[in-house]
PDB file of C-alpha atoms in Angstrom:
ATOM      1  CA  MET V 110     207.510 234.969 108.497  1.00  0.00           C
ATOM      2  CA  CYS V 111     204.049 235.578 107.077  1.00  0.00           C
ATOM      3  CA  SER V 112     200.835 235.972 109.071  1.00  0.00           C
ATOM      4  CA  ILE V 113     197.515 234.742 107.703  1.00  0.00           C
ATOM      5  CA  VAL V 114     194.099 236.093 108.719  1.00  0.00           C
ATOM      6  CA  ALA V 115     190.951 234.118 107.861  1.00  0.00           C
ATOM      7  CA  TYR V 116     188.982 235.422 104.835  1.00  0.00           C
ATOM      8  CA  THR V 117     191.539 238.242 104.328  1.00  0.00           C
ATOM      9  CA  GLU V 118     194.838 238.611 102.608  1.00  0.00           C
ATOM     10  CA  LYS V 119     197.764 240.030 104.565  1.00  0.00           C
ATOM     11  CA  THR V 120     201.520 239.812 104.189  1.00  0.00           C
ATOM     12  CA  VAL V 121     204.159 240.787 106.694  1.00  0.00           C
ATOM     13  CA  ASN V 122     207.825 240.996 105.776  1.00  0.00           C
ATOM     14  CA  CYS V 123     207.325 238.788 102.702  1.00  0.00           C
ATOM     15  CA  LYS V 124     208.636 239.146  99.252  1.00  0.00           C
ATOM     16  CA  PRO V 125     206.061 239.593  96.463  1.00  0.00           C
ATOM     17  CA  THR V 126     207.020 236.305  94.833  1.00  0.00           C
ATOM     18  CA  THR V 127     206.262 234.306  97.962  1.00  0.00           C
ATOM     19  CA  VAL V 128     202.846 235.667  98.837  1.00  0.00           C
ATOM     20  CA  ASN V 129     200.783 233.332 100.992  1.00  0.00           C
ATOM     21  CA  ARG V 130     196.999 233.564 100.618  1.00  0.00           C
ATOM     22  CA  TYR V 131     194.064 232.180 102.486  1.00  0.00           C
ATOM     23  CA  TYR V 132     191.157 231.474 100.062  1.00  0.00           C
ATOM     24  CA  MET V 133     187.870 229.920 101.272  1.00  0.00           C
ATOM     25  CA  GLY V 134     189.588 227.535 103.640  1.00  0.00           C
ATOM     26  CA  PHE V 135     192.568 226.771 101.361  1.00  0.00           C
ATOM     27  CA  VAL V 136     196.148 227.922 101.843  1.00  0.00           C
ATOM     28  CA  VAL V 137     197.731 228.466  98.430  1.00  0.00           C
ATOM     29  CA  ILE V 138     201.359 229.477  98.201  1.00  0.00           C
ATOM     30  CA  GLY V 139     202.864 231.615  95.461  1.00  0.00           C
ATOM     31  CA  THR V 140     201.930 231.225  91.805  1.00  0.00           C
ATOM     32  CA  LYS V 141     199.865 228.081  92.522  1.00  0.00           C
ATOM     33  CA  TYR V 142     197.043 230.482  93.393  1.00  0.00           C
ATOM     34  CA  ASN V 143     196.945 231.712  89.799  1.00  0.00           C
ATOM     35  CA  TYR V 144     196.599 228.153  88.498  1.00  0.00           C
ATOM     36  CA  LEU V 145     193.740 227.495  90.891  1.00  0.00           C
ATOM     37  CA  GLN V 146     191.985 230.634  89.681  1.00  0.00           C
ATOM     38  CA  LYS V 147     192.341 229.542  86.064  1.00  0.00           C
ATOM     39  CA  PHE V 148     191.154 226.016  86.833  1.00  0.00           C
ATOM     40  CA  LEU V 149     188.060 227.237  88.688  1.00  0.00           C
ATOM     41  CA  ALA V 150     187.250 229.710  85.911  1.00  0.00           C
ATOM     42  CA  PHE V 151     187.610 227.026  83.232  1.00  0.00           C
ATOM     43  CA  PHE V 152     185.531 224.523  85.228  1.00  0.00           C
ATOM     44  CA  SER V 153     182.761 227.087  85.753  1.00  0.00           C
ATOM     45  CA  PHE V 154     182.774 227.902  82.044  1.00  0.00           C
ATOM     46  CA  MET V 155     182.448 224.243  81.031  1.00  0.00           C
ATOM     47  CA  VAL V 156     179.562 223.692  83.456  1.00  0.00           C
ATOM     48  CA  PHE V 157     177.813 226.747  82.046  1.00  0.00           C
ATOM     49  CA  VAL V 158     178.307 225.611  78.438  1.00  0.00           C
ATOM     50  CA  PHE V 159     177.072 222.082  79.220  1.00  0.00           C
ATOM     51  CA  PHE V 160     173.812 223.156  80.838  1.00  0.00           C
ATOM     52  CA  TYR V 161     173.211 226.044  78.455  1.00  0.00           C
ATOM     53  CA  THR V 162     173.691 223.805  75.417  1.00  0.00           C
ATOM     54  CA  HIS V 163     171.339 221.134  76.736  1.00  0.00           C
ATOM     55  CA  ALA V 164     168.730 223.675  77.742  1.00  0.00           C
ATOM     56  CA  ASN V 165     168.859 225.466  74.402  1.00  0.00           C
ATOM     57  CA  ALA V 166     169.636 222.593  72.018  1.00  0.00           C
ATOM     58  CA  TYR V 167     168.121 222.958  68.586  1.00  0.00           C
ATOM     59  CA  VAL V 168     165.098 220.720  68.088  1.00  0.00           C
ATOM     60  CA  ILE V 169     163.957 219.775  64.591  1.00  0.00           C
ATOM     61  CA  PRO V 170     160.423 221.111  63.911  1.00  0.00           C
ATOM     62  CA  GLY V 171     157.630 218.549  64.196  1.00  0.00           C
ATOM     63  CA  PRO V 172     156.634 218.494  60.485  1.00  0.00           C
ATOM     64  CA  HIS V 173     160.231 217.863  59.434  1.00  0.00           C
ATOM     65  CA  VAL V 174     160.582 215.024  61.970  1.00  0.00           C
ATOM     66  CA  LEU V 175     157.434 213.423  60.502  1.00  0.00           C
ATOM     67  CA  GLU V 176     158.915 213.723  57.006  1.00  0.00           C
ATOM     68  CA  LEU V 177     162.080 211.939  58.154  1.00  0.00           C
ATOM     69  CA  MET V 178     159.960 209.236  59.822  1.00  0.00           C
ATOM     70  CA  ILE V 179     158.056 208.538  56.603  1.00  0.00           C
ATOM     71  CA  GLU V 180     161.308 208.304  54.629  1.00  0.00           C
ATOM     72  CA  LYS V 181     162.733 205.802  57.110  1.00  0.00           C
ATOM     73  CA  LEU V 182     159.606 203.611  56.997  1.00  0.00           C
ATOM     74  CA  GLY V 183     160.012 203.030  53.267  1.00  0.00           C
ATOM     75  CA  ARG V 184     158.142 203.916  50.108  1.00  0.00           C
ATOM     76  CA  GLY V 185     156.231 200.715  49.357  1.00  0.00           C
ATOM     77  CA  LYS V 186     152.724 200.724  47.899  1.00  0.00           C
ATOM     78  CA  SER V 187     151.154 198.172  50.247  1.00  0.00           C
ATOM     79  CA  LEU V 188     151.763 195.841  53.186  1.00  0.00           C
ATOM     80  CA  LEU V 189     150.317 192.486  54.272  1.00  0.00           C
ATOM     81  CA  ILE V 190     150.816 191.712  57.970  1.00  0.00           C
ATOM     82  CA  SER V 191     149.992 188.528  59.889  1.00  0.00           C
ATOM     83  CA  GLN V 192     149.966 188.923  63.659  1.00  0.00           C
ATOM     84  CA  LYS V 193     148.867 187.567  67.035  1.00  0.00           C
ATOM     85  CA  LEU V 194     146.466 189.715  69.023  1.00  0.00           C
ATOM     86  CA  SER V 195     145.950 189.478  72.788  1.00  0.00           C
ATOM     87  CA  ILE V 196     143.140 191.382  74.524  1.00  0.00           C
ATOM     88  CA  TYR V 197     143.293 191.588  78.321  1.00  0.00           C
ATOM     89  CA  ASP V 198     139.980 191.802  80.146  1.00  0.00           C
ATOM     90  CA  VAL V 199     140.780 194.127  83.028  1.00  0.00           C
ATOM     91  CA  SER V 200     137.603 193.183  84.890  1.00  0.00           C
ATOM     92  CA  HIS V 201     137.656 190.906  87.930  1.00  0.00           C
ATOM     93  CA  LYS V 202     137.734 187.820  85.663  1.00  0.00           C
ATOM     94  CA  LYS V 203     141.047 188.869  84.079  1.00  0.00           C
ATOM     95  CA  ASN V 204     140.451 186.834  80.919  1.00  0.00           C
ATOM     96  CA  ILE V 205     142.811 186.898  77.943  1.00  0.00           C
ATOM     97  CA  ILE V 206     141.352 186.818  74.445  1.00  0.00           C
ATOM     98  CA  LYS V 207     143.870 185.535  71.871  1.00  0.00           C
ATOM     99  CA  LEU V 208     143.188 185.813  68.147  1.00  0.00           C
ATOM    100  CA  ARG V 209     144.931 185.768  64.776  1.00  0.00           C
ATOM    101  CA  GLU V 210     144.666 188.950  62.724  1.00  0.00           C
ATOM    102  CA  THR V 211     145.559 189.884  59.144  1.00  0.00           C
ATOM    103  CA  LEU V 212     146.225 193.494  58.169  1.00  0.00           C
ATOM    104  CA  LYS V 213     146.143 195.021  54.709  1.00  0.00           C
ATOM    105  CA  TYR V 214     147.701 198.445  54.175  1.00  0.00           C
ATOM    106  CA  SER V 215     147.103 200.243  50.889  1.00  0.00           C
ATOM    107  CA  PHE V 216     149.055 203.486  51.082  1.00  0.00           C
ATOM    108  CA  PRO V 217     148.508 206.285  51.686  1.00  0.00           C
ATOM    109  CA  GLU V 218     145.114 206.037  53.456  1.00  0.00           C
ATOM    110  CA  LYS V 219     143.386 202.648  53.166  1.00  0.00           C
ATOM    111  CA  PHE V 220     143.486 199.930  55.827  1.00  0.00           C
ATOM    112  CA  ARG V 221     141.689 196.638  56.456  1.00  0.00           C
ATOM    113  CA  SER V 222     141.811 194.241  59.400  1.00  0.00           C
ATOM    114  CA  GLU V 223     140.388 190.710  59.289  1.00  0.00           C
ATOM    115  CA  ILE V 224     139.965 188.264  62.163  1.00  0.00           C
ATOM    116  CA  GLN V 225     138.530 184.802  61.560  1.00  0.00           C
ATOM    117  CA  SER V 226     137.770 182.807  64.689  1.00  0.00           C
ATOM    118  CA  GLU V 227     135.918 179.535  65.164  1.00  0.00           C
ATOM    119  CA  ASN V 228     132.766 181.455  66.017  1.00  0.00           C
ATOM    120  CA  ALA V 229     132.685 184.518  63.769  1.00  0.00           C
ATOM    121  CA  LYS V 230     134.552 186.837  61.431  1.00  0.00           C
ATOM    122  CA  ARG V 231     135.391 190.468  62.077  1.00  0.00           C
ATOM    123  CA  ILE V 232     136.249 193.002  59.368  1.00  0.00           C
ATOM    124  CA  TYR V 233     137.397 196.508  60.164  1.00  0.00           C
ATOM    125  CA  VAL V 234     138.024 198.965  57.325  1.00  0.00           C
ATOM    126  CA  PHE V 235     139.367 202.489  57.502  1.00  0.00           C
ATOM    127  CA  SER V 236     139.407 204.342  54.211  1.00  0.00           C
ATOM    128  CA  LEU V 237     139.594 208.021  53.266  1.00  0.00           C
ATOM    129  CA  GLY V 238     138.742 209.060  56.839  1.00  0.00           C
ATOM    130  CA  ALA V 239     135.695 206.779  57.231  1.00  0.00           C
ATOM    131  CA  ALA V 240     135.454 203.570  59.282  1.00  0.00           C
ATOM    132  CA  LEU V 241     133.301 200.451  59.273  1.00  0.00           C
ATOM    133  CA  THR V 242     133.232 197.332  61.470  1.00  0.00           C
ATOM    134  CA  VAL V 243     131.447 194.146  60.441  1.00  0.00           C
ATOM    135  CA  ILE V 244     131.040 191.103  62.696  1.00  0.00           C
ATOM    136  CA  ASP V 245     129.387 187.920  61.504  1.00  0.00           C
ATOM    137  CA  ASP V 246     127.961 189.633  58.391  1.00  0.00           C
ATOM    138  CA  LYS V 247     126.445 192.467  60.401  1.00  0.00           C
ATOM    139  CA  ILE V 248     127.549 196.078  60.490  1.00  0.00           C
ATOM    140  CA  VAL V 249     128.132 196.837  64.163  1.00  0.00           C
ATOM    141  CA  SER V 250     129.856 200.225  64.010  1.00  0.00           C
ATOM    142  CA  ASN V 251     130.783 203.046  61.650  1.00  0.00           C
ATOM    143  CA  THR V 252     133.144 204.745  64.088  1.00  0.00           C
ATOM    144  CA  GLU V 253     136.681 204.084  65.311  1.00  0.00           C
ATOM    145  CA  THR V 254     138.218 203.879  68.778  1.00  0.00           C
ATOM    146  CA  ARG V 255     141.604 205.090  69.940  1.00  0.00           C
ATOM    147  CA  PHE V 256     142.843 201.499  69.639  1.00  0.00           C
ATOM    148  CA  ASP V 257     142.352 201.701  65.893  1.00  0.00           C
ATOM    149  CA  CYS V 258     144.654 204.710  65.592  1.00  0.00           C
ATOM    150  CA  TYR V 259     147.892 202.761  66.095  1.00  0.00           C
ATOM    151  CA  LYS V 260     148.073 202.050  62.369  1.00  0.00           C
ATOM    152  CA  ASP V 261     148.095 205.733  61.382  1.00  0.00           C
ATOM    153  CA  VAL V 262     151.841 206.215  61.779  1.00  0.00           C
ATOM    154  CA  PHE V 263     152.400 203.531  59.102  1.00  0.00           C
ATOM    155  CA  LEU V 264     149.377 204.224  56.902  1.00  0.00           C
ATOM    156  CA  TYR V 265     149.850 207.864  55.957  1.00  0.00           C
ATOM    157  CA  ARG V 266     152.903 207.984  53.666  1.00  0.00           C
ATOM    158  CA  SER V 267     152.352 211.688  53.081  1.00  0.00           C
ATOM    159  CA  ARG V 268     153.644 214.207  55.581  1.00  0.00           C
ATOM    160  CA  ILE V 269     150.737 216.603  55.011  1.00  0.00           C
ATOM    161  CA  MET V 270     148.144 213.851  55.383  1.00  0.00           C
ATOM    162  CA  LEU V 271     149.812 212.462  58.518  1.00  0.00           C
ATOM    163  CA  GLN V 272     150.150 215.925  59.999  1.00  0.00           C
ATOM    164  CA  ASN V 273     146.446 216.623  59.409  1.00  0.00           C
ATOM    165  CA  ARG V 274     145.492 213.244  60.871  1.00  0.00           C
ATOM    166  CA  LEU V 275     147.553 213.816  64.024  1.00  0.00           C
ATOM    167  CA  SER V 276     146.053 217.264  64.434  1.00  0.00           C
ATOM    168  CA  LEU V 277     142.549 215.764  64.301  1.00  0.00           C
ATOM    169  CA  LEU V 278     143.606 213.370  67.055  1.00  0.00           C
ATOM    170  CA  GLY V 279     144.823 216.206  69.279  1.00  0.00           C
ATOM    171  CA  VAL V 280     148.559 216.274  68.500  1.00  0.00           C
ATOM    172  CA  ASP V 281     149.886 219.812  67.992  1.00  0.00           C
ATOM    173  CA  THR V 282     152.583 219.132  65.384  1.00  0.00           C
ATOM    174  CA  SER V 283     153.908 222.700  65.656  1.00  0.00           C
ATOM    175  CA  VAL V 284     155.317 221.839  69.106  1.00  0.00           C
ATOM    176  CA  SER V 285     158.439 219.667  69.424  1.00  0.00           C
ATOM    177  CA  SER V 286     161.039 218.942  72.068  1.00  0.00           C
ATOM    178  CA  LEU V 287     163.586 216.343  73.166  1.00  0.00           C
ATOM    179  CA  GLY V 288     162.765 213.768  75.838  1.00  0.00           C
ATOM    180  CA  ARG V 289     163.999 210.522  77.381  1.00  0.00           C
ATOM    181  CA  PHE V 290     162.138 207.217  77.137  1.00  0.00           C
ATOM    182  CA  GLN V 291     163.551 203.854  78.195  1.00  0.00           C
ATOM    183  CA  ASN V 292     167.058 205.345  78.445  1.00  0.00           C
ATOM    184  CA  LYS V 293     166.965 206.711  74.893  1.00  0.00           C
ATOM    185  CA  THR V 294     166.611 210.230  73.535  1.00  0.00           C
ATOM    186  CA  ALA V 295     163.495 210.854  71.465  1.00  0.00           C
ATOM    187  CA  TYR V 296     161.760 213.647  69.618  1.00  0.00           C
ATOM    188  CA  VAL V 297     158.473 214.585  71.273  1.00  0.00           C
ATOM    189  CA  ILE V 298     155.880 216.008  68.880  1.00  0.00           C
ATOM    190  CA  GLY V 299     152.926 217.726  70.475  1.00  0.00           C
ATOM    191  CA  ALA V 300     154.347 218.659  73.879  1.00  0.00           C
ATOM    192  CA  LYS V 301     157.250 220.224  75.720  1.00  0.00           C
ATOM    193  CA  TYR V 302     159.011 217.451  77.615  1.00  0.00           C
ATOM    194  CA  PRO V 303     158.277 216.291  80.304  1.00  0.00           C
ATOM    195  CA  ASP V 304     154.623 217.411  79.947  1.00  0.00           C
ATOM    196  CA  GLU V 305     152.412 214.345  79.324  1.00  0.00           C
ATOM    197  CA  SER V 306     149.063 216.033  79.887  1.00  0.00           C
ATOM    198  CA  VAL V 307     148.358 216.417  76.149  1.00  0.00           C
ATOM    199  CA  SER V 308     148.334 214.041  73.174  1.00  0.00           C
ATOM    200  CA  GLN V 309     151.819 213.496  71.738  1.00  0.00           C
ATOM    201  CA  ILE V 310     153.905 211.133  69.656  1.00  0.00           C
ATOM    202  CA  TRP V 311     157.522 210.131  70.320  1.00  0.00           C
ATOM    203  CA  LEU V 312     160.141 209.149  67.727  1.00  0.00           C
ATOM    204  CA  ASP V 313     163.594 207.710  68.369  1.00  0.00           C
ATOM    205  CA  LYS V 314     166.178 210.472  67.845  1.00  0.00           C
ATOM    206  CA  ASN V 315     168.538 208.263  65.827  1.00  0.00           C
ATOM    207  CA  THR V 316     166.148 206.131  63.752  1.00  0.00           C
ATOM    208  CA  PHE V 317     163.072 208.417  63.605  1.00  0.00           C
ATOM    209  CA  GLN V 318     160.932 205.331  64.302  1.00  0.00           C
ATOM    210  CA  PRO V 319     157.844 205.832  66.507  1.00  0.00           C
ATOM    211  CA  VAL V 320     158.367 204.513  70.037  1.00  0.00           C
ATOM    212  CA  ARG V 321     155.246 205.744  71.835  1.00  0.00           C
ATOM    213  CA  TRP V 322     152.010 207.589  71.215  1.00  0.00           C
ATOM    214  CA  ILE V 323     150.039 209.126  74.063  1.00  0.00           C
ATOM    215  CA  ILE V 324     146.391 209.755  73.213  1.00  0.00           C
ATOM    216  CA  ILE V 325     144.382 211.766  75.717  1.00  0.00           C
ATOM    217  CA  ASP V 326     140.604 211.461  75.764  1.00  0.00           C
ATOM    218  CA  ASN V 327     139.263 214.941  75.041  1.00  0.00           C
ATOM    219  CA  LYS V 328     136.382 214.359  77.456  1.00  0.00           C
ATOM    220  CA  SER V 329     138.604 213.324  80.347  1.00  0.00           C
ATOM    221  CA  ASN V 330     142.269 214.207  80.690  1.00  0.00           C
ATOM    222  CA  LYS V 331     142.578 211.350  83.180  1.00  0.00           C
ATOM    223  CA  ASP V 332     141.683 208.770  80.505  1.00  0.00           C
ATOM    224  CA  VAL V 333     145.006 208.052  78.811  1.00  0.00           C
ATOM    225  CA  LEU V 334     145.845 205.452  76.160  1.00  0.00           C
ATOM    226  CA  GLU V 335     149.529 204.916  75.479  1.00  0.00           C
ATOM    227  CA  ILE V 336     150.693 202.916  72.458  1.00  0.00           C
ATOM    228  CA  ARG V 337     154.279 201.613  72.441  1.00  0.00           C
ATOM    229  CA  TYR V 338     156.086 200.395  69.339  1.00  0.00           C
ATOM    230  CA  GLY V 339     159.074 198.044  69.601  1.00  0.00           C
ATOM    231  CA  ASP V 340     161.176 195.321  67.969  1.00  0.00           C
ATOM    232  CA  TRP V 341     161.413 197.083  64.630  1.00  0.00           C
ATOM    233  CA  LYS V 342     162.274 194.825  61.704  1.00  0.00           C
ATOM    234  CA  GLN V 343     163.387 195.673  58.182  1.00  0.00           C
ATOM    235  CA  THR V 344     161.919 193.691  55.273  1.00  0.00           C
ATOM    236  CA  HIS V 345     162.937 194.676  51.747  1.00  0.00           C
ATOM    237  CA  LYS V 346     163.778 198.256  52.729  1.00  0.00           C
ATOM    238  CA  ALA V 347     160.529 198.665  54.688  1.00  0.00           C
ATOM    239  CA  TRP V 348     160.403 198.911  58.489  1.00  0.00           C
ATOM    240  CA  TYR V 349     157.611 197.656  60.749  1.00  0.00           C
ATOM    241  CA  PRO V 350     157.362 197.053  64.535  1.00  0.00           C
ATOM    242  CA  MET V 351     156.976 193.393  65.463  1.00  0.00           C
ATOM    243  CA  ARG V 352     155.555 194.283  68.888  1.00  0.00           C
ATOM    244  CA  ILE V 353     152.929 196.886  69.795  1.00  0.00           C
ATOM    245  CA  GLU V 354     151.612 197.391  73.332  1.00  0.00           C
ATOM    246  CA  PHE V 355     148.574 199.322  74.542  1.00  0.00           C
ATOM    247  CA  TYR V 356     148.426 200.773  78.065  1.00  0.00           C
ATOM    248  CA  HIS V 357     145.218 202.254  79.442  1.00  0.00           C
ATOM    249  CA  ASN V 358     146.034 204.454  82.426  1.00  0.00           C
ATOM    250  CA  ASP V 359     149.356 202.550  82.800  1.00  0.00           C
ATOM    251  CA  ILE V 360     147.694 199.099  82.675  1.00  0.00           C
ATOM    252  CA  LEU V 361     148.566 196.742  79.819  1.00  0.00           C
ATOM    253  CA  VAL V 362     145.294 195.949  78.039  1.00  0.00           C
ATOM    254  CA  ARG V 363     146.338 194.792  74.567  1.00  0.00           C
ATOM    255  CA  GLU V 364     149.378 193.341  72.769  1.00  0.00           C
ATOM    256  CA  ILE V 365     150.209 192.687  69.134  1.00  0.00           C
ATOM    257  CA  TYR V 366     153.019 190.451  67.875  1.00  0.00           C
ATOM    258  CA  ALA V 367     153.583 190.502  64.107  1.00  0.00           C
ATOM    259  CA  ASP V 368     155.185 187.361  62.644  1.00  0.00           C
ATOM    260  CA  LYS V 369     154.821 187.679  58.843  1.00  0.00           C
ATOM    261  CA  ILE V 370     155.310 190.696  56.609  1.00  0.00           C
ATOM    262  CA  LYS V 371     154.830 190.880  52.848  1.00  0.00           C
ATOM    263  CA  ILE V 372     155.804 193.961  50.857  1.00  0.00           C
ATOM    264  CA  ASN V 373     153.767 195.321  47.919  1.00  0.00           C
ATOM    265  CA  PRO V 374     151.045 192.641  47.558  1.00  0.00           C
ATOM    266  CA  SER V 375     148.120 193.370  45.225  1.00  0.00           C
ATOM    267  CA  PHE V 376     144.715 194.161  46.753  1.00  0.00           C
ATOM    268  CA  SER V 377     141.324 194.659  45.178  1.00  0.00           C
ATOM    269  CA  ASP V 378     139.884 198.169  45.584  1.00  0.00           C
ATOM    270  CA  GLU V 379     136.605 196.640  46.789  1.00  0.00           C
ATOM    271  CA  LEU V 380     138.313 195.479  49.985  1.00  0.00           C
ATOM    272  CA  PHE V 381     138.588 199.112  51.095  1.00  0.00           C
ATOM    273  CA  ASP V 382     135.388 200.495  49.540  1.00  0.00           C
ATOM    274  CA  ILE V 383     133.181 201.278  52.526  1.00  0.00           C
ATOM    275  CA  GLU V 384     130.126 202.189  50.467  1.00  0.00           C
ATOM    276  CA  HIS V 385     130.395 198.888  48.625  1.00  0.00           C
ATOM    277  CA  LEU V 386     130.742 197.005  51.917  1.00  0.00           C
ATOM    278  CA  LYS V 387     127.690 198.763  53.337  1.00  0.00           C
ATOM    279  CA  SER V 388     125.582 197.641  50.399  1.00  0.00           C
ATOM    280  CA  VAL V 389     126.863 194.065  50.620  1.00  0.00           C
ATOM    281  CA  TYR V 390     126.270 193.616  54.327  1.00  0.00           C
ATOM    282  CA  LEU V 391     122.989 195.473  54.396  1.00  0.00           C
ATOM    283  CA  ASN V 392     121.661 192.799  52.017  1.00  0.00           C
ATOM    284  CA  LEU V 393     123.137 189.881  53.952  1.00  0.00           C
ATOM    285  CA  GLY V 394     121.822 190.702  57.394  1.00  0.00           C
ATOM    286  CA  SER V 395     120.164 193.300  59.550  1.00  0.00           C
ATOM    287  CA  VAL V 396     122.239 196.153  60.878  1.00  0.00           C
ATOM    288  CA  GLU V 397     123.038 195.774  64.536  1.00  0.00           C
ATOM    289  CA  LYS V 398     122.349 198.994  66.326  1.00  0.00           C
ATOM    290  CA  ASP V 399     125.272 200.523  68.136  1.00  0.00           C
ATOM    291  CA  ASN V 400     124.231 200.104  71.769  1.00  0.00           C
ATOM    292  CA  SER V 401     127.701 200.793  73.139  1.00  0.00           C
ATOM    293  CA  GLN V 402     127.047 204.442  73.916  1.00  0.00           C
ATOM    294  CA  GLY V 403     128.591 205.411  77.231  1.00  0.00           C
ATOM    295  CA  LEU V 404     131.232 202.688  77.118  1.00  0.00           C
ATOM    296  CA  ASN V 405     134.903 203.610  77.013  1.00  0.00           C
ATOM    297  CA  ASP V 406     137.426 202.254  74.505  1.00  0.00           C
ATOM    298  CA  ILE V 407     138.332 199.335  76.739  1.00  0.00           C
ATOM    299  CA  GLN V 408     134.747 198.200  77.277  1.00  0.00           C
ATOM    300  CA  LYS V 409     133.852 198.547  73.592  1.00  0.00           C
ATOM    301  CA  THR V 410     136.890 196.505  72.575  1.00  0.00           C
ATOM    302  CA  ILE V 411     136.175 193.722  75.064  1.00  0.00           C
ATOM    303  CA  LYS V 412     132.537 193.587  74.034  1.00  0.00           C
ATOM    304  CA  GLU V 413     133.421 193.411  70.336  1.00  0.00           C
ATOM    305  CA  PHE V 414     136.082 190.745  70.584  1.00  0.00           C
ATOM    306  CA  LYS V 415     134.103 188.556  72.976  1.00  0.00           C
ATOM    307  CA  LYS V 416     131.735 187.955  70.072  1.00  0.00           C
ATOM    308  CA  LEU V 417     134.614 186.305  68.232  1.00  0.00           C
ATOM    309  CA  TYR V 418     135.976 184.388  71.188  1.00  0.00           C
ATOM    310  CA  GLU V 419     132.890 183.031  72.946  1.00  0.00           C
TER     311      GLU V 419
END
């Protein structure tokens, strides 16, 4: 007969092969105790490996992730995009401005947007780092807003150029990590997940397609614009998102739905020549002074597009 004492091991008049043990509230008889020890040791080891691997998983450096993204997008020379644009007035009126927009991409660093409404025409050109906006034959701005930056991930088909552009916009491409967005794993360039206090761009881990871009206003860390890319479509070996959403401080303020894509169309160089455009529109009408100082990106956008809609 064996006696058992809580939290101790004691045998009385028992043979060695029939040792009874009391272990943390469990009574284990004989060699079954050895199996339990092995099972617990193995389980502990697997838990350690799982968490250690996830905590120390290798993350591809940011510049290399950008290179893979550019390769996946395709190597075309130009793009022609037709899309629907919705601007949400977040004021008390809550109006929705809906317009048709045509985009012209001439890789690696020339872009033109055209909107023709019943009331006016808007032309926005970004070329070689300079910007120009013309509305109704008048130059209204020679700067860009954060809303205009969404095109950069498609425009720069050079890793060095894209890396430099992102750095100018506050994304530290030397920092990369893995994160989760909409139940999918993504590469985060510019921040250590889950930090969202700095500008960063996210790319799907499997496809290397951009899924979100967080742009922080340098003047106010509380002023956040988030761009989301979705519904990616392949056309003649080139990929482009059919839906792009813009969230200002978590409020949806703008949506784009692309419906037509043409690969490698021919464009005249004059379409992207800002100096040429300045000379043309200076002769056609007086330059409208930029009186939007002090307005944020949302207010500037609403003001600009109301001229086309009203």
